[in-house]
Amino acid sequence: MSGKPPKIKPSLGKNNDSSAGGAHRQLRTSPPHPSNVSHQVAQSPLLMSATEAVAQSVSVTPMTSYMGVAMAASAPAFRDYWVRAWNNLGEADALGIRLCKQRQYVAVADDYFVQVVKDAESGLYRATVARELNASGPLMKLDAEGKFWRPADNDDLPGQVAVERARELSGEGEFQQGSIPTIDERLAELYPTMTEEARSTMLSERFSGDPLLAVARLEKEFSTLVEDLGAWVAEVPPLHPVTGLSLTKTEIESQRAHREFFALELQANWSRKATTVNPYTPSTLDYDLDMLGSLPRLSADFSHVRELSLSSTSPLSGSAFLEAFPGVRYLILSGFALKTFPVEIFQMRELATLTLDNCDIRLSEATVEGLAHIENLTLLDLSDNPLGLAPDISFMRRLDSLYLSNTGLIEVPVGLFDIESLAYADLGSNGIKNLPLELFDVPDVWEVNYNFRNNPLDEDTLQRVTDYMNAAGLDRKVLIQVGGDVWVPQQNIVFDGVDSGLESSDEG
């Protein structure tokens, strides 16, 4: 009885057309997803901030939109600094300044105040929010009536009129409910597609204490994200990292466009918005990159992302980008120029599958030890990397699939033959000359395929493999591939509920 040889499924996210250490595809000189350019810019979260009216007045074009719109949209509105009065707020001094817990507050409307700090350069007071290291608000001064404070640069607005424009007064001058945005309204500007219940849940789970301060921190986080990405978009390297040649003006403009689209994708994901590239759920961020240099370093929190899949057609570095994604469970990076194993991955406590193929990675003793303690992995793919050292998988008791082909290994990973859950291990195209005796202690009823093809195995090892397979029982399920096409007895090798990386078909 015989069947056709099993086929090996390719690992998800593989890209054999590029190599982090060798030649790469020619750079695209047109932005990705050209049919979606106007849609992405028009729906950009840059245009959805508290200063939407200002942002919409900026002329938007694919090559010049990002920096101008980002600066307009990220500038907080004066009302963003307003806080409601509370009982233990102190009495006003001669300047109208009140103290509470060693912080200074000034009135900007009935029952509304702004925290201020003394500006050393001008001698005036500047609006700020609690825990802000550097005050970001406008300079303030008393109005002509000496009652309310207002931004010092509003010289064209006399006294109370400045406040009236900000808060919408009724005929009697009483404050109308709704002119100052509620906490949820401010959250809705940041997360326009989330339900009110989801926004409330997120606020309670991520922050404790004063919800006003929590919202202010989120607004600051988003504006910082916009600023950081705006700076990154402009930082295109002048030289190609592989050839050393200067980029042409067209190539630089193209690189900025590619960065701009990825920046918009990141902003949309932070705001939990669907996009044409990721239309289903904000917990997934999937993107094909064609850019040079480094990924941006982010201070914003992307812990809501569970699946992160990025592929690169050009030598791209910057593993610090991963720091913003501690909640990732499924990680795929393909075609990068990382050089070393990204230590940022060690903070991903829930990581279940890890693919870092074709990323020019070399392991050190420290990263081998760190990787060994990612114990909940079910899939590990480090193929097409010059690893140098073999990983230690002895603690990965849930591991189902292991891909280590073309990694320059001369020995098998520690623990390879001790993991009963393992269904497929690909160590093909390496420099392994002999296999340890532990292989021949593996029970032949284990449902596992070990692929050692295209290795310079010595004659003693090949003979031991032959003897082991010949001595196996009729119920054998283990498969050891050492060279050429492998013909196995006709049997069902598709394991119940397990993706072994195998397919088989019977002869007709």
XYZ file of C-alpha atoms in Angstrom:
508
model
C 0.000 0.000 0.000
C 1.298 3.414 -0.822
C 0.076 6.956 -1.058
C 1.290 10.178 -2.562
C 3.953 12.084 -0.654
C 2.639 14.648 1.804
C 2.838 18.296 0.841
C 4.222 20.877 3.196
C 2.026 23.909 3.685
C 3.861 27.221 3.379
C 4.047 29.297 6.535
C 1.676 32.248 6.698
C 3.229 35.531 5.731
C 6.175 34.080 3.827
C 7.706 36.098 1.034
C 10.492 34.429 -0.885
C 10.962 37.325 -3.263
C 13.003 39.392 -0.835
C 15.859 38.856 1.537
C 16.844 41.092 4.371
C 20.484 40.565 3.629
C 20.471 40.545 -0.160
C 18.781 42.035 -3.199
C 15.305 43.476 -2.839
C 12.533 44.397 -5.184
C 12.748 47.715 -6.943
C 11.087 50.444 -4.925
C 7.572 51.367 -5.947
C 7.300 54.980 -6.998
C 3.543 55.162 -6.625
C 1.690 55.106 -3.307
C 0.061 51.833 -2.184
C -3.657 51.321 -2.781
C -3.983 54.225 -5.255
C -7.707 53.799 -5.644
C -8.165 54.485 -1.946
C -6.036 57.616 -1.640
C -8.841 60.146 -1.476
C -10.904 57.930 0.783
C -8.098 57.431 3.286
C -7.183 61.094 3.473
C -10.778 62.252 3.681
C -11.579 59.789 6.448
C -8.285 60.303 8.263
C -8.530 60.594 12.045
C -6.499 63.752 11.607
C -9.746 65.381 10.514
C -11.747 64.041 13.444
C -10.165 65.841 16.409
C -11.626 68.527 18.640
C -10.382 71.123 16.164
C -12.080 69.595 13.144
C -13.064 72.959 11.703
C -9.447 74.095 11.669
C -8.264 70.838 10.118
C -10.841 70.966 7.359
C -9.583 74.378 6.296
C -6.215 72.869 5.356
C -5.777 71.974 1.695
C -5.247 68.199 1.470
C -3.172 66.537 -1.240
C -1.618 63.058 -1.124
C 1.952 64.372 -0.832
C 1.497 67.476 1.353
C -1.502 66.699 3.526
C 0.070 64.926 6.459
C 2.220 67.583 8.098
C -0.178 70.493 7.618
C -3.278 68.623 8.689
C -1.465 66.950 11.578
C -0.358 70.257 13.042
C -3.828 71.749 12.746
C -5.658 68.721 14.060
C -3.344 67.921 16.964
C -3.481 71.413 18.509
C -5.883 71.137 21.469
C -8.786 73.569 21.681
C -8.857 75.995 24.632
C -11.976 74.267 25.955
C -9.969 71.049 26.337
C -8.292 72.615 29.394
C -11.574 73.486 31.158
C -12.520 71.651 34.360
C -15.616 71.999 36.517
C -15.432 73.697 39.902
C -15.327 71.535 43.042
C -15.977 72.161 46.738
C -12.447 72.449 48.130
C -11.215 74.950 45.561
C -9.637 77.838 47.491
C -10.608 81.505 47.508
C -9.304 83.751 44.745
C -6.386 86.082 45.458
C -6.079 89.606 44.100
C -5.258 88.250 40.635
C -8.134 85.793 40.676
C -5.862 82.760 41.180
C -7.120 79.926 43.393
C -5.055 77.180 45.032
C -5.894 73.506 45.467
C -3.296 70.860 46.385
C -0.505 73.292 45.462
C -1.944 73.784 41.972
C -3.176 77.110 40.613
C -6.534 77.612 38.899
C -8.229 80.586 37.244
C -11.881 81.071 36.309
C -12.785 81.068 32.614
C -16.568 80.912 32.994
C -19.143 80.392 35.724
C -18.267 77.080 37.427
C -15.380 76.385 35.026
C -11.657 76.748 35.674
C -8.321 76.162 33.979
C -5.145 75.052 35.723
C -2.234 77.438 35.059
C 1.512 77.670 35.704
C 3.800 80.695 35.582
C 5.583 81.057 32.249
C 9.205 81.991 32.994
C 9.822 83.706 29.664
C 6.771 85.970 29.458
C 5.840 86.282 33.124
C 2.246 85.382 32.235
C 0.322 82.272 33.231
C -0.045 79.365 30.799
C -2.890 76.822 30.680
C -1.960 73.233 31.468
C -3.429 69.924 32.629
C -2.501 67.899 35.690
C 0.660 65.789 35.445
C 1.750 67.556 32.264
C 5.526 68.032 32.422
C 5.540 71.021 30.067
C 2.516 73.281 29.894
C 0.988 73.047 26.428
C -1.848 75.564 26.625
C -2.099 79.232 25.630
C -0.834 82.133 27.734
C -3.649 83.561 29.885
C -4.637 86.972 31.255
C -7.622 88.572 32.976
C -10.283 90.139 30.788
C -11.045 93.851 30.944
C -13.767 93.266 33.542
C -11.348 91.424 35.833
C -13.728 88.464 36.161
C -12.643 85.724 33.781
C -9.318 84.712 32.280
C -8.878 84.225 28.566
C -6.078 83.385 26.096
C -3.726 86.353 25.832
C -3.631 86.200 22.028
C -7.391 86.855 21.704
C -6.825 90.620 21.709
C -9.551 91.127 19.139
C -12.191 89.801 21.559
C -13.175 92.115 24.414
C -13.504 90.494 27.840
C -16.637 88.427 28.237
C -17.172 88.146 24.468
C -14.232 85.728 24.267
C -15.865 83.490 26.825
C -19.275 83.820 25.193
C -17.874 82.614 21.881
C -16.382 79.566 23.568
C -19.411 78.486 25.599
C -22.562 79.805 23.819
C -24.639 81.974 26.124
C -28.412 82.212 26.359
C -30.323 85.487 26.377
C -29.813 85.920 30.147
C -26.177 84.973 29.870
C -26.692 81.601 31.572
C -24.615 78.614 30.579
C -26.413 76.257 28.210
C -26.128 72.531 28.844
C -24.076 70.902 26.101
C -21.900 73.851 25.072
C -19.017 72.278 27.011
C -18.470 68.728 25.741
C -19.138 65.926 28.174
C -16.583 63.242 28.912
C -18.309 60.861 26.518
C -18.519 63.503 23.792
C -14.784 64.045 24.062
C -14.227 60.294 23.947
C -16.492 60.079 20.908
C -14.227 62.523 19.067
C -11.293 60.205 19.740
C -13.211 56.962 19.100
C -16.102 57.906 16.769
C -17.074 54.336 15.817
C -17.157 52.916 19.348
C -20.446 52.579 21.195
C -21.032 54.644 24.317
C -20.914 51.472 26.405
C -17.594 50.431 24.868
C -16.113 53.870 25.491
C -17.218 53.772 29.115
C -15.782 50.277 29.575
C -12.464 51.269 28.039
C -12.211 54.326 30.286
C -12.891 52.324 33.453
C -10.508 49.506 32.500
C -7.576 51.657 31.442
C -7.778 54.495 33.949
C -8.584 55.058 37.602
C -9.312 58.305 39.375
C -10.624 61.490 37.804
C -12.236 60.695 34.413
C -11.539 64.244 33.228
C -7.837 63.678 33.687
C -8.145 60.302 31.987
C -9.758 61.851 28.914
C -7.155 64.609 28.868
C -4.424 61.960 28.880
C -6.053 60.176 25.945
C -6.321 63.431 24.008
C -2.678 64.141 24.742
C -1.749 60.592 23.711
C -3.458 61.016 20.347
C -1.969 64.447 19.661
C 1.498 63.081 20.517
C 0.896 60.153 18.157
C 0.029 62.585 15.366
C 3.136 64.671 16.050
C 5.452 61.649 16.273
C 4.134 60.166 13.046
C 4.336 63.529 11.308
C 8.025 63.770 12.181
C 8.613 60.167 11.069
C 6.925 60.756 7.699
C 9.456 63.493 6.963
C 12.504 61.426 8.024
C 13.098 59.525 4.782
C 16.755 58.394 4.614
C 18.678 60.099 1.787
C 20.635 56.929 0.906
C 19.496 53.405 0.071
C 20.612 51.198 3.003
C 21.795 48.346 0.741
C 23.221 50.033 -2.359
C 24.397 53.223 -0.646
C 23.123 55.247 -3.605
C 21.331 58.554 -3.115
C 17.580 58.408 -3.553
C 16.151 60.501 -6.361
C 13.623 63.231 -5.656
C 10.880 60.997 -7.047
C 11.928 58.113 -4.794
C 11.999 60.366 -1.721
C 8.512 61.671 -2.498
C 7.312 58.105 -3.010
C 8.832 57.028 0.304
C 7.066 59.882 2.092
C 3.792 58.842 0.503
C 4.235 55.233 1.673
C 5.020 56.461 5.177
C 2.051 58.804 5.149
C -0.400 56.030 4.310
C 1.004 53.794 7.037
C 0.828 56.689 9.519
C -2.836 57.212 8.664
C -3.436 53.488 9.113
C -1.880 53.604 12.579
C -3.957 56.614 13.592
C -7.142 54.968 12.379
C -6.283 51.816 14.308
C -5.636 53.779 17.510
C -9.071 55.383 17.104
C -10.582 51.906 16.519
C -11.654 52.848 12.981
C -12.007 50.385 10.123
C -10.066 51.127 6.923
C -9.999 49.716 3.422
C -6.816 47.814 4.354
C -8.138 46.535 7.704
C -11.930 46.595 7.299
C -13.010 44.128 9.983
C -11.702 44.699 13.496
C -9.206 47.103 15.124
C -7.715 44.158 17.011
C -6.016 43.208 13.712
C -3.342 45.342 12.051
C -2.199 43.883 8.725
C -0.072 45.910 6.301
C 2.335 45.376 3.393
C 5.194 47.864 3.676
C 7.417 49.190 0.899
C 9.640 51.740 2.595
C 13.246 52.295 3.657
C 14.693 53.224 7.025
C 12.981 52.332 10.299
C 9.503 51.828 11.605
C 8.338 54.669 13.880
C 8.850 54.483 17.629
C 5.448 55.017 19.222
C 4.560 56.340 22.670
C 0.850 55.652 22.135
C -0.812 52.530 23.512
C -1.832 49.870 20.970
C -2.450 47.122 23.528
C -5.865 46.463 21.946
C -4.139 44.896 18.889
C -4.162 41.093 19.111
C -2.922 40.217 15.618
C -0.038 42.159 14.072
C 1.081 41.140 10.584
C 3.622 43.243 8.686
C 5.559 42.277 5.576
C 8.305 44.346 3.980
C 9.643 44.316 0.435
C 12.577 46.572 1.385
C 15.213 46.446 4.143
C 13.292 47.974 7.039
C 14.428 48.024 10.666
C 13.096 49.438 13.930
C 11.963 46.722 16.335
C 11.263 49.424 18.970
C 7.960 49.856 17.104
C 6.802 46.638 18.794
C 6.905 48.221 22.273
C 3.488 49.765 21.628
C 1.868 46.339 21.072
C 2.168 44.362 24.347
C -1.191 42.621 23.854
C -0.323 40.843 20.590
C -1.156 37.119 20.454
C -0.343 36.460 16.784
C 2.752 38.174 15.383
C 4.069 37.981 11.809
C 7.043 40.007 10.581
C 8.368 39.034 7.169
C 11.170 40.472 5.051
C 12.595 42.928 7.601
C 16.244 43.749 8.363
C 16.170 43.254 12.133
C 19.715 41.840 12.592
C 18.921 40.590 16.124
C 15.926 38.955 17.776
C 13.531 41.747 18.870
C 13.657 41.800 22.671
C 10.415 43.819 22.645
C 8.642 40.529 21.927
C 9.431 39.313 25.447
C 6.802 41.721 26.852
C 4.037 40.086 24.780
C 2.769 37.899 27.604
C -0.077 36.339 25.609
C 1.906 35.507 22.469
C 0.681 32.259 20.874
C 2.184 32.264 17.364
C 5.446 33.915 16.324
C 6.621 34.271 12.723
C 9.844 36.174 12.016
C 10.850 34.756 8.664
C 13.438 36.291 6.336
C 14.345 39.043 8.811
C 18.158 38.648 8.885
C 18.004 37.587 12.556
C 20.933 36.204 14.529
C 20.353 34.652 17.941
C 22.567 35.291 20.954
C 22.752 33.238 24.137
C 20.602 35.864 25.869
C 17.880 35.840 23.211
C 17.925 32.032 23.061
C 17.184 32.027 26.789
C 14.514 34.700 26.459
C 12.818 32.902 23.571
C 12.831 29.649 25.540
C 10.526 31.224 28.115
C 7.790 32.175 25.661
C 6.182 28.961 26.789
C 2.691 29.264 25.296
C 3.733 29.269 21.646
C 1.871 26.905 19.337
C 3.780 28.025 16.223
C 7.359 29.273 15.861
C 8.723 30.281 12.457
C 12.290 31.596 12.218
C 12.988 30.239 8.748
C 15.298 31.977 6.270
C 17.364 33.708 8.972
C 21.110 33.230 9.662
C 20.356 32.253 13.276
C 23.799 30.975 14.220
C 22.426 29.312 17.369
C 19.551 26.846 17.607
C 16.588 27.907 19.764
C 15.678 26.065 22.960
C 12.085 24.820 22.697
C 12.108 22.445 25.660
C 9.613 24.559 27.650
C 7.162 25.056 24.753
C 4.837 22.219 25.685
C 2.019 23.474 23.435
C 4.141 23.821 20.299
C 2.443 22.344 17.222
C 4.478 23.702 14.282
C 8.167 24.600 14.050
C 9.779 26.184 10.962
C 13.589 26.457 10.997
C 14.523 25.749 7.377
C 17.444 27.590 5.788
C 18.745 28.973 9.074
C 22.335 27.680 8.954
C 21.838 25.347 11.915
C 24.326 22.529 12.505
C 22.397 20.969 15.374
C 18.750 20.447 16.248
C 16.978 22.609 18.859
C 17.096 21.523 22.479
C 13.887 19.690 23.372
C 12.884 18.903 19.779
C 12.145 15.230 20.441
C 10.482 15.717 23.850
C 7.368 17.669 22.828
C 4.394 15.373 22.333
C 2.179 18.171 20.985
C 4.532 18.806 18.048
C 2.979 17.871 14.700
C 5.469 19.314 12.202
C 9.119 20.372 12.447
C 10.850 21.714 9.329
C 14.651 21.781 9.665
C 15.350 21.336 5.962
C 18.181 23.011 4.055
C 20.562 23.367 6.993
C 24.041 22.062 7.854
C 23.032 19.239 10.210
C 25.336 16.190 9.866
C 23.986 13.885 12.550
C 20.812 13.466 14.561
C 20.864 12.806 18.314
C 19.892 9.411 19.687
C 16.821 10.996 21.350
C 15.122 10.950 17.935
C 15.050 7.170 17.931
C 13.412 7.101 21.368
C 10.357 8.960 20.035
C 7.311 6.630 20.172
C 6.415 5.682 16.601
C 2.729 6.353 17.309
C 3.330 10.078 17.819
C 1.619 12.075 15.065
C 4.649 14.105 14.012
C 6.590 14.835 10.821
C 10.298 15.667 11.171
C 11.730 17.150 7.959
C 15.548 16.944 7.684
C 15.783 17.004 3.897
C 18.665 18.866 2.234
C 20.998 18.391 5.197
C 24.456 16.720 4.865
C 23.491 13.799 7.134
C 26.251 11.214 7.581
C 25.854 7.531 6.681
C 25.489 6.371 10.295
C 22.573 8.740 10.839
C 20.848 7.692 7.608
C 21.212 4.035 8.560
C 19.748 4.638 12.026
C 16.758 6.388 10.439
C 16.237 3.432 8.081
C 16.463 0.922 10.940
C 14.032 2.947 13.054
C 11.443 3.196 10.278
C 11.749 -0.505 9.397
C 11.249 -1.508 13.028
C 8.144 0.633 13.446
C 4.782 -1.017 13.942
C 1.844 -1.104 11.547
C 0.210 1.701 13.506
C 3.197 3.998 12.947
C 2.339 7.690 12.607
C 5.744 9.299 13.000
C 7.449 10.409 9.776
C 11.153 11.219 9.384
C 12.112 12.853 6.081
C 15.819 12.765 5.242
C 15.966 13.099 1.449
C 14.079 12.828 -1.818
C 10.382 12.133 -2.163
C 8.935 10.325 0.806
C 6.296 7.664 0.233
C 4.334 6.685 3.298
C 1.812 3.900 3.915
C -1.706 4.873 2.917
C -3.217 6.272 6.090
C -5.022 9.256 7.457
C -2.343 11.732 8.540
C -4.684 14.694 8.996
C -4.847 15.003 12.757
C -8.112 15.829 14.470
C -8.207 19.499 15.402
C -4.496 20.010 14.716
C -2.886 21.900 11.837
C 0.209 19.763 11.348
C 1.430 21.572 8.263
C 0.662 18.447 6.189
C -1.673 17.549 3.418
C -2.094 14.108 1.881
C -4.103 12.609 -0.928
C -4.725 9.002 -1.879
C -3.863 7.520 -5.241
C -6.833 6.754 -7.402
